[in-house]
mmCIF file of C-alpha atoms and ligand atoms in Angstrom:
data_model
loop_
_atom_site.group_PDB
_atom_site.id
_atom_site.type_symbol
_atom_site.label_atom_id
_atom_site.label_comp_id
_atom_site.label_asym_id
_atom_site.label_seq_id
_atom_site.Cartn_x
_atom_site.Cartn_y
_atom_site.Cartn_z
ATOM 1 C CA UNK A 1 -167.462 -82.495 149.006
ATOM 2 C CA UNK A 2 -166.222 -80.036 151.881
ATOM 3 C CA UNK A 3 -168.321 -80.585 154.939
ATOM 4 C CA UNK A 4 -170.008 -77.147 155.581
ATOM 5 C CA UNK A 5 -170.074 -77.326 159.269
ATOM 6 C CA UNK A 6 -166.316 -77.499 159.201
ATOM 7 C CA UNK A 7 -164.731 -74.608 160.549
ATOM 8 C CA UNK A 8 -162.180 -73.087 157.916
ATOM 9 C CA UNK A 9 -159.204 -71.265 159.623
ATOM 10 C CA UNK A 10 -156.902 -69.455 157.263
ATOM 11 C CA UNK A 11 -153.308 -69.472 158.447
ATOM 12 C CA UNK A 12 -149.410 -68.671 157.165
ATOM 13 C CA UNK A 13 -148.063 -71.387 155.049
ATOM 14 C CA UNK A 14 -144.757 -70.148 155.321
ATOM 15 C CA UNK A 15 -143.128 -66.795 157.127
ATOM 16 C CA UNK A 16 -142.620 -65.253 160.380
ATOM 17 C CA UNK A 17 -146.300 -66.084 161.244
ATOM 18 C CA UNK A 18 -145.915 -69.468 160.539
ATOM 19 C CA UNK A 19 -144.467 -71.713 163.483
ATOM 20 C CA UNK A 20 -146.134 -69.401 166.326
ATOM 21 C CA UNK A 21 -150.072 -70.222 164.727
ATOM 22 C CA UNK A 22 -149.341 -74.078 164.268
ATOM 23 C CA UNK A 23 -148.078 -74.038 167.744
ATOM 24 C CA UNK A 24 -151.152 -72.113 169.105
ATOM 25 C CA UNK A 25 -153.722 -74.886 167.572
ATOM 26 C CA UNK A 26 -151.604 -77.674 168.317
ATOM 27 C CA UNK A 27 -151.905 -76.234 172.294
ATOM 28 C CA UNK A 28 -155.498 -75.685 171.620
ATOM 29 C CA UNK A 29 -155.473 -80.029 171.249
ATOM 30 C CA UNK A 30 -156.166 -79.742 167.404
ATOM 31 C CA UNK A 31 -154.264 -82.390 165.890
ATOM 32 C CA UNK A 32 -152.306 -81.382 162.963
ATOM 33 C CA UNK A 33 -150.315 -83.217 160.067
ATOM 34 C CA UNK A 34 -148.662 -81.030 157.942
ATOM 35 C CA UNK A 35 -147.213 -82.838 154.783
ATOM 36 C CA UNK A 36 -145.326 -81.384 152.745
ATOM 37 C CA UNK A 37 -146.839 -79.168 150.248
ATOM 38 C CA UNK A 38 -150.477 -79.847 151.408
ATOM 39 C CA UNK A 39 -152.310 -76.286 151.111
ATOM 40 C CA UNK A 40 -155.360 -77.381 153.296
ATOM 41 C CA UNK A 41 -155.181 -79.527 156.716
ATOM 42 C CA UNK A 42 -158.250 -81.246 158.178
ATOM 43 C CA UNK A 43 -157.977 -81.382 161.897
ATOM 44 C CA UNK A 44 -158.055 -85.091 163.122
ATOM 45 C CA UNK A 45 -160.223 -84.742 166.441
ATOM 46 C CA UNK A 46 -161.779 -81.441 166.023
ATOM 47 C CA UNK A 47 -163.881 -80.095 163.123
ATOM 48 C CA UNK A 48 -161.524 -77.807 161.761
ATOM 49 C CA UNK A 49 -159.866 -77.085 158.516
ATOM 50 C CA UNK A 50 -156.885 -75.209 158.241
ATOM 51 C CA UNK A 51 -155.851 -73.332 155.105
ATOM 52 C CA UNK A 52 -151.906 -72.765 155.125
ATOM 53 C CA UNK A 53 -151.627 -69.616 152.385
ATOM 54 C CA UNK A 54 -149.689 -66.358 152.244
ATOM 55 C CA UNK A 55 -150.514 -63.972 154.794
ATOM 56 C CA UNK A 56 -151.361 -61.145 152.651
ATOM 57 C CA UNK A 57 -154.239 -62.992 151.413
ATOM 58 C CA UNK A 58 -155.434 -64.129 155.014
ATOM 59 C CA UNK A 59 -157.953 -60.756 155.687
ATOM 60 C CA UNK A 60 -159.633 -61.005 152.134
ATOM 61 C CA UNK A 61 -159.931 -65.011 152.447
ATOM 62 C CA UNK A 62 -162.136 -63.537 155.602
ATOM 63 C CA UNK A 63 -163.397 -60.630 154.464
ATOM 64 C CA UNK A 64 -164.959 -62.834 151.398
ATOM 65 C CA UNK A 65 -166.505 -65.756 153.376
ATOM 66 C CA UNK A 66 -163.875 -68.316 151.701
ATOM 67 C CA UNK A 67 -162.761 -68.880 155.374
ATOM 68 C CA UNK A 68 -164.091 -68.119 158.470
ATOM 69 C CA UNK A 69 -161.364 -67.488 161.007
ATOM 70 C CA UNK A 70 -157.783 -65.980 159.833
ATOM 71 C CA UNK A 71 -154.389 -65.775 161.903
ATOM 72 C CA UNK A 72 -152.888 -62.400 160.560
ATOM 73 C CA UNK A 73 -150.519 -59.369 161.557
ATOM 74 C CA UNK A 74 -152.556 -55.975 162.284
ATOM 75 C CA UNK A 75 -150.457 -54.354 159.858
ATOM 76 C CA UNK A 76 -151.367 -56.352 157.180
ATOM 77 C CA UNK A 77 -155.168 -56.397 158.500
ATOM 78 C CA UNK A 78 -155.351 -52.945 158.228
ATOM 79 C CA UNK A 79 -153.734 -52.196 154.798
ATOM 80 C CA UNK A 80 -156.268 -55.006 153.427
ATOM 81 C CA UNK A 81 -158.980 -52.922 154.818
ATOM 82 C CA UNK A 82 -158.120 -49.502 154.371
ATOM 83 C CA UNK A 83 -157.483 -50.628 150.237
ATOM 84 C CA UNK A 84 -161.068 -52.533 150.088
ATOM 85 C CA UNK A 85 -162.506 -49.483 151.399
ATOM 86 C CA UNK A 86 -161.027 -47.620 148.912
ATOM 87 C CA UNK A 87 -162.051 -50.096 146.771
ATOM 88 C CA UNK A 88 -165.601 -50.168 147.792
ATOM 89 C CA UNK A 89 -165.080 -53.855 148.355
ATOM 90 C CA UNK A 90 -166.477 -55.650 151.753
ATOM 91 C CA UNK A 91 -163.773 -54.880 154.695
ATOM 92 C CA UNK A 92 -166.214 -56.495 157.200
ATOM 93 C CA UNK A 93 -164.386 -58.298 160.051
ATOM 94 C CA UNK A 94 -164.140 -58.666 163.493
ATOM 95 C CA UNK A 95 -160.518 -59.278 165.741
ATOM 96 C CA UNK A 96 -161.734 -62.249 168.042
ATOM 97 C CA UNK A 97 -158.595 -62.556 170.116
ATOM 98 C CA UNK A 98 -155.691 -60.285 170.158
ATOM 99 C CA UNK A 99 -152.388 -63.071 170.345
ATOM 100 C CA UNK A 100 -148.726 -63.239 172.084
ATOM 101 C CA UNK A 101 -146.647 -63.168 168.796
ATOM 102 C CA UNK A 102 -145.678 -61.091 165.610
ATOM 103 C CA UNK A 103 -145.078 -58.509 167.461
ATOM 104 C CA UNK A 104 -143.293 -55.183 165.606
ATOM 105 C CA UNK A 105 -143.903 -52.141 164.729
ATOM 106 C CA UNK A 106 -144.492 -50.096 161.413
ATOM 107 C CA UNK A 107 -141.782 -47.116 161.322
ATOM 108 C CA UNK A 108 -140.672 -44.763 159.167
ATOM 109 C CA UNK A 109 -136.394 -44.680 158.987
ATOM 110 C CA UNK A 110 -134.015 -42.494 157.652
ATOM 111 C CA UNK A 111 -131.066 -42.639 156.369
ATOM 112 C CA UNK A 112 -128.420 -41.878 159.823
ATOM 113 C CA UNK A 113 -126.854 -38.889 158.971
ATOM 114 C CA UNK A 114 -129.800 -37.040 157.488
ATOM 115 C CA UNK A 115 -131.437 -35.187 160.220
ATOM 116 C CA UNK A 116 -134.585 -35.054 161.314
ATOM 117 C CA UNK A 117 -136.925 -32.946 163.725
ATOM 118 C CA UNK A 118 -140.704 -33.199 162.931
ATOM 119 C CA UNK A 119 -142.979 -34.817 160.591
ATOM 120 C CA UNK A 120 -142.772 -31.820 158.559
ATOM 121 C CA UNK A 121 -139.372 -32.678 157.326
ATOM 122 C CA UNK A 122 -141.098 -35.628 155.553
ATOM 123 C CA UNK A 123 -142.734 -32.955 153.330
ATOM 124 C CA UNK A 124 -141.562 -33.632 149.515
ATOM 125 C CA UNK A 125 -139.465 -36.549 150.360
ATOM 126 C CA UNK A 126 -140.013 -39.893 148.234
ATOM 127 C CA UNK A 127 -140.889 -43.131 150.891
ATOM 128 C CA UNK A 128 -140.848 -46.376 149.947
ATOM 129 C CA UNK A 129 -143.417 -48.942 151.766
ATOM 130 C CA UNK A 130 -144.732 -52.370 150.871
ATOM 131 C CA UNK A 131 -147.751 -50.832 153.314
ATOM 132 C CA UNK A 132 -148.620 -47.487 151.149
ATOM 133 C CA UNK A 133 -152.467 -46.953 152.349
ATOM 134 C CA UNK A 134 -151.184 -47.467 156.250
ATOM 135 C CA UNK A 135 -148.105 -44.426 155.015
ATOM 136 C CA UNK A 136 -150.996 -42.357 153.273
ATOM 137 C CA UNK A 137 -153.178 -42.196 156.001
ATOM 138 C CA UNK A 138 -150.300 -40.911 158.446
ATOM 139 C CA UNK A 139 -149.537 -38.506 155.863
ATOM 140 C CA UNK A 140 -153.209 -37.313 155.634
ATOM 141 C CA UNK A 141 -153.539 -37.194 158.903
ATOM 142 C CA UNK A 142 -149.895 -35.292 159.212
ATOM 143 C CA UNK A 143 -150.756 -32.891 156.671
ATOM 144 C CA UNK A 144 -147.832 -33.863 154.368
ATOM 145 C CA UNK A 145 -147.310 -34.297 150.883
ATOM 146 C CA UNK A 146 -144.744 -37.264 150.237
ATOM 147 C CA UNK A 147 -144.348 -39.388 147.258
ATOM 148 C CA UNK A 148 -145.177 -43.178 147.901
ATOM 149 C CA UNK A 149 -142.680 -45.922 146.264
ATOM 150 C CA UNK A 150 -144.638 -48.907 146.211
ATOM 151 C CA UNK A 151 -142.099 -51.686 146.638
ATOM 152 C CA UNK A 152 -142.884 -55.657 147.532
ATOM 153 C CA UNK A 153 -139.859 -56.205 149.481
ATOM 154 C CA UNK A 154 -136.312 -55.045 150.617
ATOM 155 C CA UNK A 155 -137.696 -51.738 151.290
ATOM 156 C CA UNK A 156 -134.398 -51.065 153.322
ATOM 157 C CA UNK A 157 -132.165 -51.209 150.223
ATOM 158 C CA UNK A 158 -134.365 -48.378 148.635
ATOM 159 C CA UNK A 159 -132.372 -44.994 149.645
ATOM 160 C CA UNK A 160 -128.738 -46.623 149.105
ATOM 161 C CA UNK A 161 -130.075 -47.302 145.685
ATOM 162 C CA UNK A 162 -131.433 -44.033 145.649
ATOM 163 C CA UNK A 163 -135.231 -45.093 144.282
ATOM 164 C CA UNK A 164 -136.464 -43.346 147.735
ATOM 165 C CA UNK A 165 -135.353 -40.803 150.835
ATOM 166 C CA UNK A 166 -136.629 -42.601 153.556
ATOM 167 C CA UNK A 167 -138.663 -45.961 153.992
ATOM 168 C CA UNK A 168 -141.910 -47.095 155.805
ATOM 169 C CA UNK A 169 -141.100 -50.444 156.696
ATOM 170 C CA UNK A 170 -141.667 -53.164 159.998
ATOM 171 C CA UNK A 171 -139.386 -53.403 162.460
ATOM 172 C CA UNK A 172 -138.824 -55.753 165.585
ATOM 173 C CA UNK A 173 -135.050 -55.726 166.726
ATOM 174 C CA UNK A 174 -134.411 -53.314 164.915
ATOM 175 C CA UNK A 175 -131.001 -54.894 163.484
ATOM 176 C CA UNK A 176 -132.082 -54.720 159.856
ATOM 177 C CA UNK A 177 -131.942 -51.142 160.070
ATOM 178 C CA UNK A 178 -129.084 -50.576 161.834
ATOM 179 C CA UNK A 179 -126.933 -52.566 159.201
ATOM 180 C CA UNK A 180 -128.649 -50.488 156.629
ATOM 181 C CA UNK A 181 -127.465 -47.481 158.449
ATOM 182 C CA UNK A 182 -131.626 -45.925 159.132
ATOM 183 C CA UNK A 183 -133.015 -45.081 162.009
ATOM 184 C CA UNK A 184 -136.397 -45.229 163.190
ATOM 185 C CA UNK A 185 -138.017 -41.328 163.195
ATOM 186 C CA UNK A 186 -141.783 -41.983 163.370
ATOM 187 C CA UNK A 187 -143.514 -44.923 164.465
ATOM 188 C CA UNK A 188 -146.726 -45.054 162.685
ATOM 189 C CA UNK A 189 -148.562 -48.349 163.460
ATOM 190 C CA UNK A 190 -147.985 -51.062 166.025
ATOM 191 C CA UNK A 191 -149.147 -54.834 164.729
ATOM 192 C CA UNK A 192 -149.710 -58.057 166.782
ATOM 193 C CA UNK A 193 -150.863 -61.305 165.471
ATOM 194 C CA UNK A 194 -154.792 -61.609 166.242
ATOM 195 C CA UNK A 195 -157.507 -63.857 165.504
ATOM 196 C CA UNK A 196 -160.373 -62.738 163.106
ATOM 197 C CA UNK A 197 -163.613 -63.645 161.969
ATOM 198 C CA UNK A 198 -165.337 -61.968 158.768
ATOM 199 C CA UNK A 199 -168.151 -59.457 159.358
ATOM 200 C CA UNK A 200 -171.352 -61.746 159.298
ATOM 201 C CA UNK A 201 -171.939 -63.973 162.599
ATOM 202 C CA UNK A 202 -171.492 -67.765 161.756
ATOM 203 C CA UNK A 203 -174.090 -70.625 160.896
ATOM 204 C CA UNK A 204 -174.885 -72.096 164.758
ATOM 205 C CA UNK A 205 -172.916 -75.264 164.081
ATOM 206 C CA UNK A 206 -169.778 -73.033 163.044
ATOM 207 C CA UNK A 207 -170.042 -70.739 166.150
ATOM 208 C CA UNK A 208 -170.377 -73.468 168.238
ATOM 209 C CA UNK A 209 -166.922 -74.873 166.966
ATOM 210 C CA UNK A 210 -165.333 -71.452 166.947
ATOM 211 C CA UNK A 211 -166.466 -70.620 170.969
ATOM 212 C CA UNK A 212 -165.003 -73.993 171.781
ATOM 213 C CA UNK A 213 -161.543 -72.830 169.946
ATOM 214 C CA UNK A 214 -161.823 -68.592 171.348
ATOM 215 C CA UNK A 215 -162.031 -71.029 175.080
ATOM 216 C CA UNK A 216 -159.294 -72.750 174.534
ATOM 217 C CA UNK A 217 -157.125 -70.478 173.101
ATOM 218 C CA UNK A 218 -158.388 -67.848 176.353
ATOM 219 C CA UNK A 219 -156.938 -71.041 178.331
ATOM 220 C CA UNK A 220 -153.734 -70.955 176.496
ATOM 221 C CA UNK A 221 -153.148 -67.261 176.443
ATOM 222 C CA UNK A 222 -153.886 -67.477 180.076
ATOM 223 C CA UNK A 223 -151.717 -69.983 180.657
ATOM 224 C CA UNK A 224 -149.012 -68.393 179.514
ATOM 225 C CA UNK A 225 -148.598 -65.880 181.694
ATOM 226 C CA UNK A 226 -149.636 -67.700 185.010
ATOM 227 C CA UNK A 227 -147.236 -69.352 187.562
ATOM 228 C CA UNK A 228 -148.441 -71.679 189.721
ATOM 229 C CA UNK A 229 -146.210 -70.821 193.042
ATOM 230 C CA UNK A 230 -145.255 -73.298 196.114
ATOM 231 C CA UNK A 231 -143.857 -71.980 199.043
ATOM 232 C CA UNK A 232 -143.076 -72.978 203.115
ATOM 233 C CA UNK A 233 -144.386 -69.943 205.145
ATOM 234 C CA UNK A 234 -143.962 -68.670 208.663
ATOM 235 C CA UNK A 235 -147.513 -68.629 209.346
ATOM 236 C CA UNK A 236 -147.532 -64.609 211.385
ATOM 237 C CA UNK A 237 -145.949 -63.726 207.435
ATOM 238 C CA UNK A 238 -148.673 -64.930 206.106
ATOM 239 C CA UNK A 239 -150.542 -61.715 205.359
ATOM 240 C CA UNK A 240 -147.585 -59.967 203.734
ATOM 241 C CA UNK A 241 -146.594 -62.878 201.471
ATOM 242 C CA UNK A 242 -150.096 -63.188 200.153
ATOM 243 C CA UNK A 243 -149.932 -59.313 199.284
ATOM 244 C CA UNK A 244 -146.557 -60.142 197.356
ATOM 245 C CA UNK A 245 -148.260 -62.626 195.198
ATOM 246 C CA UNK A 246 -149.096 -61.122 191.843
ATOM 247 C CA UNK A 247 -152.690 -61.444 190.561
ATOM 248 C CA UNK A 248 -153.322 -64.571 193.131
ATOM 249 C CA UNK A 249 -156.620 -65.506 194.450
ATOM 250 C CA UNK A 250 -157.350 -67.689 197.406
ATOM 251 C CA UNK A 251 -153.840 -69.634 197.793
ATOM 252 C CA UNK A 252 -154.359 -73.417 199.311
ATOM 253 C CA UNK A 253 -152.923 -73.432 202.847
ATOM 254 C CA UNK A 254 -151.938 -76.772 203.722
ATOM 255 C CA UNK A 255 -150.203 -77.749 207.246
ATOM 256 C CA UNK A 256 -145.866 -78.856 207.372
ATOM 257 C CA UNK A 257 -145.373 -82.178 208.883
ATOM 258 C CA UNK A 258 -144.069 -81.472 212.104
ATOM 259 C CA UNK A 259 -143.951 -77.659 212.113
ATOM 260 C CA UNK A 260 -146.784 -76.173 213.395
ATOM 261 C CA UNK A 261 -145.377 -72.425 212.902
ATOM 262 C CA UNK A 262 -145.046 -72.540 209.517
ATOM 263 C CA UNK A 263 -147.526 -73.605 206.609
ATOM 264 C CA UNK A 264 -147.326 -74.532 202.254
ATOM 265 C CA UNK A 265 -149.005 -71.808 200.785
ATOM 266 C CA UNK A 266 -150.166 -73.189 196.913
ATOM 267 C CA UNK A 267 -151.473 -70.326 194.633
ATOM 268 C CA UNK A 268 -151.620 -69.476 190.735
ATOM 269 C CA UNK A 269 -150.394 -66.333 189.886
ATOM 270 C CA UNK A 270 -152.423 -65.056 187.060
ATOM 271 C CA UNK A 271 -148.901 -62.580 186.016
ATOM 272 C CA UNK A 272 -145.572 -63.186 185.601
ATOM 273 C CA UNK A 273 -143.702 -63.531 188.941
ATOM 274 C CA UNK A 274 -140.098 -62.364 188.630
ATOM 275 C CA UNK A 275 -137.253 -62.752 190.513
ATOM 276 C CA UNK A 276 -137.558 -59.837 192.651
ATOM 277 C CA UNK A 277 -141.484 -60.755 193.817
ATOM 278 C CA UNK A 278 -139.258 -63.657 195.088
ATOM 279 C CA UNK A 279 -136.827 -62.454 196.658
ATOM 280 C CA UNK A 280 -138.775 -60.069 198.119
ATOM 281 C CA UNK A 281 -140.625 -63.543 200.055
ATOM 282 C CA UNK A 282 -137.897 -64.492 201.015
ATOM 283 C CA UNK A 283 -137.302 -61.447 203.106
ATOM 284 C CA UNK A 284 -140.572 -62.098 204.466
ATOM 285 C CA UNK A 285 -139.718 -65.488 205.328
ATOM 286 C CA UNK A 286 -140.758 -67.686 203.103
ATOM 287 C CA UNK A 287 -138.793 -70.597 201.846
ATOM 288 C CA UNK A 288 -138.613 -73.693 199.344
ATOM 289 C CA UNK A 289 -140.312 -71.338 196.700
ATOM 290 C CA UNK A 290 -140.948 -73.049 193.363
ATOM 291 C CA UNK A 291 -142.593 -71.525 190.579
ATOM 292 C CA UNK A 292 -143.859 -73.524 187.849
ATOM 293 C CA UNK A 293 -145.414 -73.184 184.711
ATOM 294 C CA UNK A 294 -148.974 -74.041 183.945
ATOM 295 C CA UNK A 295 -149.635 -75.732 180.995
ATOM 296 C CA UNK A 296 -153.454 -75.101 180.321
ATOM 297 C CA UNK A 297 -156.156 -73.111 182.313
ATOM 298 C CA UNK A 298 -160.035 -72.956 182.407
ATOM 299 C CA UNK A 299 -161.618 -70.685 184.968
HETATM 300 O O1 LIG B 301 -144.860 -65.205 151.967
HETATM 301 P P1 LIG B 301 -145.715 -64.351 152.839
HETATM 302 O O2 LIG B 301 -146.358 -63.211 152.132
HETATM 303 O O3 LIG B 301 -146.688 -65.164 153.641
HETATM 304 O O4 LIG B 301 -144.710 -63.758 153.970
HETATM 305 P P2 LIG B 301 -144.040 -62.306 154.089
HETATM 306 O O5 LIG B 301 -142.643 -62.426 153.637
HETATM 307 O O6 LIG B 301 -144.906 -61.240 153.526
HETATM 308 O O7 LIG B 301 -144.132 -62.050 155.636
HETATM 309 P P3 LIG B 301 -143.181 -62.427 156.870
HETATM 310 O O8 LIG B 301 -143.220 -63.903 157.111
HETATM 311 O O9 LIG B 301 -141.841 -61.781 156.778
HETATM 312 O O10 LIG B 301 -143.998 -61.666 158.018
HETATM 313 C C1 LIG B 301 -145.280 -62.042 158.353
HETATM 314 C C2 LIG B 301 -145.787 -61.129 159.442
HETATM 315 O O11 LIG B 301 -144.960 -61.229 160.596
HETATM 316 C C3 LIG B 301 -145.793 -59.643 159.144
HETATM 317 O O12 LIG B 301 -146.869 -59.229 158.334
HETATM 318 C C4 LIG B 301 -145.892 -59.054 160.547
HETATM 319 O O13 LIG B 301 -147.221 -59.089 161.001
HETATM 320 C C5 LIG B 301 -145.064 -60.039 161.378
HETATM 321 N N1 LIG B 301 -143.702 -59.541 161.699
HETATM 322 C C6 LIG B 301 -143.197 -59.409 162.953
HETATM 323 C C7 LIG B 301 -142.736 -59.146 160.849
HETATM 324 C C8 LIG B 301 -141.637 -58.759 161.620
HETATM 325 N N2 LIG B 301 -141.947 -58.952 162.922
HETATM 326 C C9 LIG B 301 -140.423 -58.309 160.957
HETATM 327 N N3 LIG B 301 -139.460 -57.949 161.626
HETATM 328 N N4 LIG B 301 -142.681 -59.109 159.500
HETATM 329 C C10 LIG B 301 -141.555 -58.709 158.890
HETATM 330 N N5 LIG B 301 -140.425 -58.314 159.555
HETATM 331 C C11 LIG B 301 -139.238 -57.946 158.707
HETATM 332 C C12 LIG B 301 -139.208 -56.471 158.311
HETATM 333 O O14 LIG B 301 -139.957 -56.268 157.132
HETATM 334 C C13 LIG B 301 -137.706 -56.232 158.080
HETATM 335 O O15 LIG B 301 -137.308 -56.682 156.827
HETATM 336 O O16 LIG B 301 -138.039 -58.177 159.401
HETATM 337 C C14 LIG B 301 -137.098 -57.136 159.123
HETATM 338 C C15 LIG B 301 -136.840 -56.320 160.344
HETATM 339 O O17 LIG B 301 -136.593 -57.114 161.445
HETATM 340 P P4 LIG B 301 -135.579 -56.592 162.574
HETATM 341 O O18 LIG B 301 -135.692 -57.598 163.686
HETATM 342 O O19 LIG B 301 -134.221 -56.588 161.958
HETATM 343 O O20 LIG B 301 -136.026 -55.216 162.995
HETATM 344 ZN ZN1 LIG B 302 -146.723 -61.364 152.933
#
C-alpha cells in the first residue's frame, strides 16, 4: 500500500532534465538510490517519493493529482496546458519555484539563405514544431496563417527534406542549427526548469513535507549564487570596500594580529562576485581576498 502522506514528486527518467533534478534533491539531503530501471524511488530519510517518467507526461501527472510536485521545462508546461484547455481537461497548477537549469529558448529558424524581415513573411509558409499549440498561439496573436507540421522529433531535418519551410523548435547553443544551416528569426517562448504543484492546495501532512523541500531548495538556489568573501583591509578603506561588496550585509570585522591599521573583513555576498569587484578591492587596498563558495544557506 502507498503511504498517502508521502509526498510524490514527478521527475525526468531520462533526458536533458534528468541529471540537473537528481542533483537538486540530492542537495536538498534527500537520499536517493536509483537502480537501474526502477520507475519510482522512495526517499530514505525524508518522506518523499520520486517518480522518474518522461517529461512530457510530468504537467498532466500534476495536473491529475497522480503526483503532487513535478520538475518540468516551461515549454513543455505550457503546451500541456494550452492543449488541456483546449481540451476542456483540468490545466490547474501552480510554478512553486522557478530553477537554475534547462534553460533555452523556443525559436522559429529558417533556412540561411531565405530571407526574412517580419513575422509577416511567415504568412503561408508550412512550420514544423513538436510544440504546435505554443506556434499557434504566436500565430494568433501575429495575425498569420501558417500551416503546422506536427513532428515528434528532428524538427531540424524538416526543410532539407522538404516536409516544411521553416521550423519551431528549442534552442540553447544554438549549434544544432547552425549545422543545419537555420537561423533563429523569431523567438517565441523562453523555458526554464521550475517546480510545480497541481491546482488544489495539499492535505496538511503533504504541505508540511513540501514547505520543508520549497526551504531547502530556497537554501540551495541561494546558495548558489552567494560567495562567502575574506579579505585583510586597511581599516580608513573600510567604507569603500564595503560599498564594493555585492549584495553583502553586515560583514564580520575581526582585528590582524599585530596590525592595528588594518582589519579581516568576513561577509557573504548574496551575488556573484567577479573578478573585476576584486580587483577593483584591491585598488582600494585590500588584500589576501578569498572567495569561496557556500554550500547551503538558511536566512
Ligand atoms: O524522453 P523524454 O520525452 O523525457 O525527453 P525529450 O527527448 O523529450 O527531452 P530532452 O531530454 O531533450 O529535453 C528535456 C527538456 O530540456 C526540454 O523540454 C527543455 O525544457 C529542456 N531543454 C533545454 C532542451 C534544450 N535545452 C535543448 N537544447 N530540450 C531540447 N533541446 C534540443 C533541441 O530540441 C535541439 O534538438 O537540443 C537541440 C538544440 O540544442 P543546441 O544547443 O544545439 O541549440
Ligand atoms: Zn519529451
Amino acid at each position: 500500500m502507498p503511504d498517502r502522506n508521502r509526498l510524490r514528486l514527478a521527475i525526468q527518467k531520462s533526458g536533458r532534465l534528468s541529471a540537473d533534478s537528481l542533483d537538486l534533491l540530492a542537495r536538498c539531503g534527500l537520499r536517493l538510490r536509483t537502480p537501474k530501471g526502477r520507475l519510482i524511488i522512495h526517499a530514505e530519510n525524508f518522506p518523499v517519493d520520486v517518480l522518474l517518467v518522461r517529461d512530457d507526461d510530468i504537467p498532466q501527472l500534476v495536473m491529475d493529482e497522480v503526483c503532487d510536485l513535478g520538475l518540468v521545462g516551461t515549454n513543455v508546461l505550457e503546451e500541456t496546458a494550452l492543449e488541456r484547455h483546449l481540451n476542456g481537461a483540468n490545466a490547474g497548477y501552480a510554478i512553486e519555484r522557478s530553477l537554475d537549469f534547462g534553460r533555452c529558448r523556443l525559436a522559429i529558424a529558417m533556412p540561411e539563405d531565405r530571407p526574412y524581415s517580419d513575422t509577416g513573411d511567415l504568412q503561408g509558409l508550412r512550420i514544423a514544431t513538436s510544440y504546435p499549440h505554443l506556434l499557434g498561439r504566436f500565430l494568433a496573436g501575429k495575425n498569420v496563417q501558417a500551416e503546422v507540421v506536427l513532428l515528434s522529433g528532428s524538427v531540424e531535418i524538416a526543410p532539407r527534406l522538404g516536409i516544411a519551410d521553416v521550423i519551431c523548435d528549442l534552442v540553447d547553443s544554438g549549434s544544432t542549427l547552425e549545422a543545419n544551416k537555420l537561423r533563429v528569426v523569431e523567438t517565441i517562448f523562453r523555458s526554464t526548469a521550475v517546480l510545480i504543484r497541481g491546482g488544489r492546495p495539499l492535505a496538511p501532512e503533504k504541505a508540511h513535507t513540501a514547505d520543508i523541500l520549497l526551504r531547502r531548495i530556497d537554501g540551495v538556489l541561494k546558495a548558489a549564487e552567494a560567495k562567502y568573501i575574506m579579505l585583510h583591509a586597511p581599516k580608513a578603506a573600510l567604507p569603500e570596500i564595503k560599498k564594493l561588496l555585492p549584495g553583502a550585509e553586515n560583514p564580520t570585522i575581526l582585528p590582524l594580529a599585530g596590525d592595528d591599521t588594518k582589519v579581516a573583513l568576513h561577509a557573504v555576498c548574496s551575488e556573484a562576485v567577479f573578478w573585476e569587484t576584486m580587483e577593483a578591492l584591491k585598488k582600494c587596498g585590500a588584500s589576501s581576498i578569498l572567495i569561496l563558495p557556500i554550500e547551503k544557506m538558511m536566512l
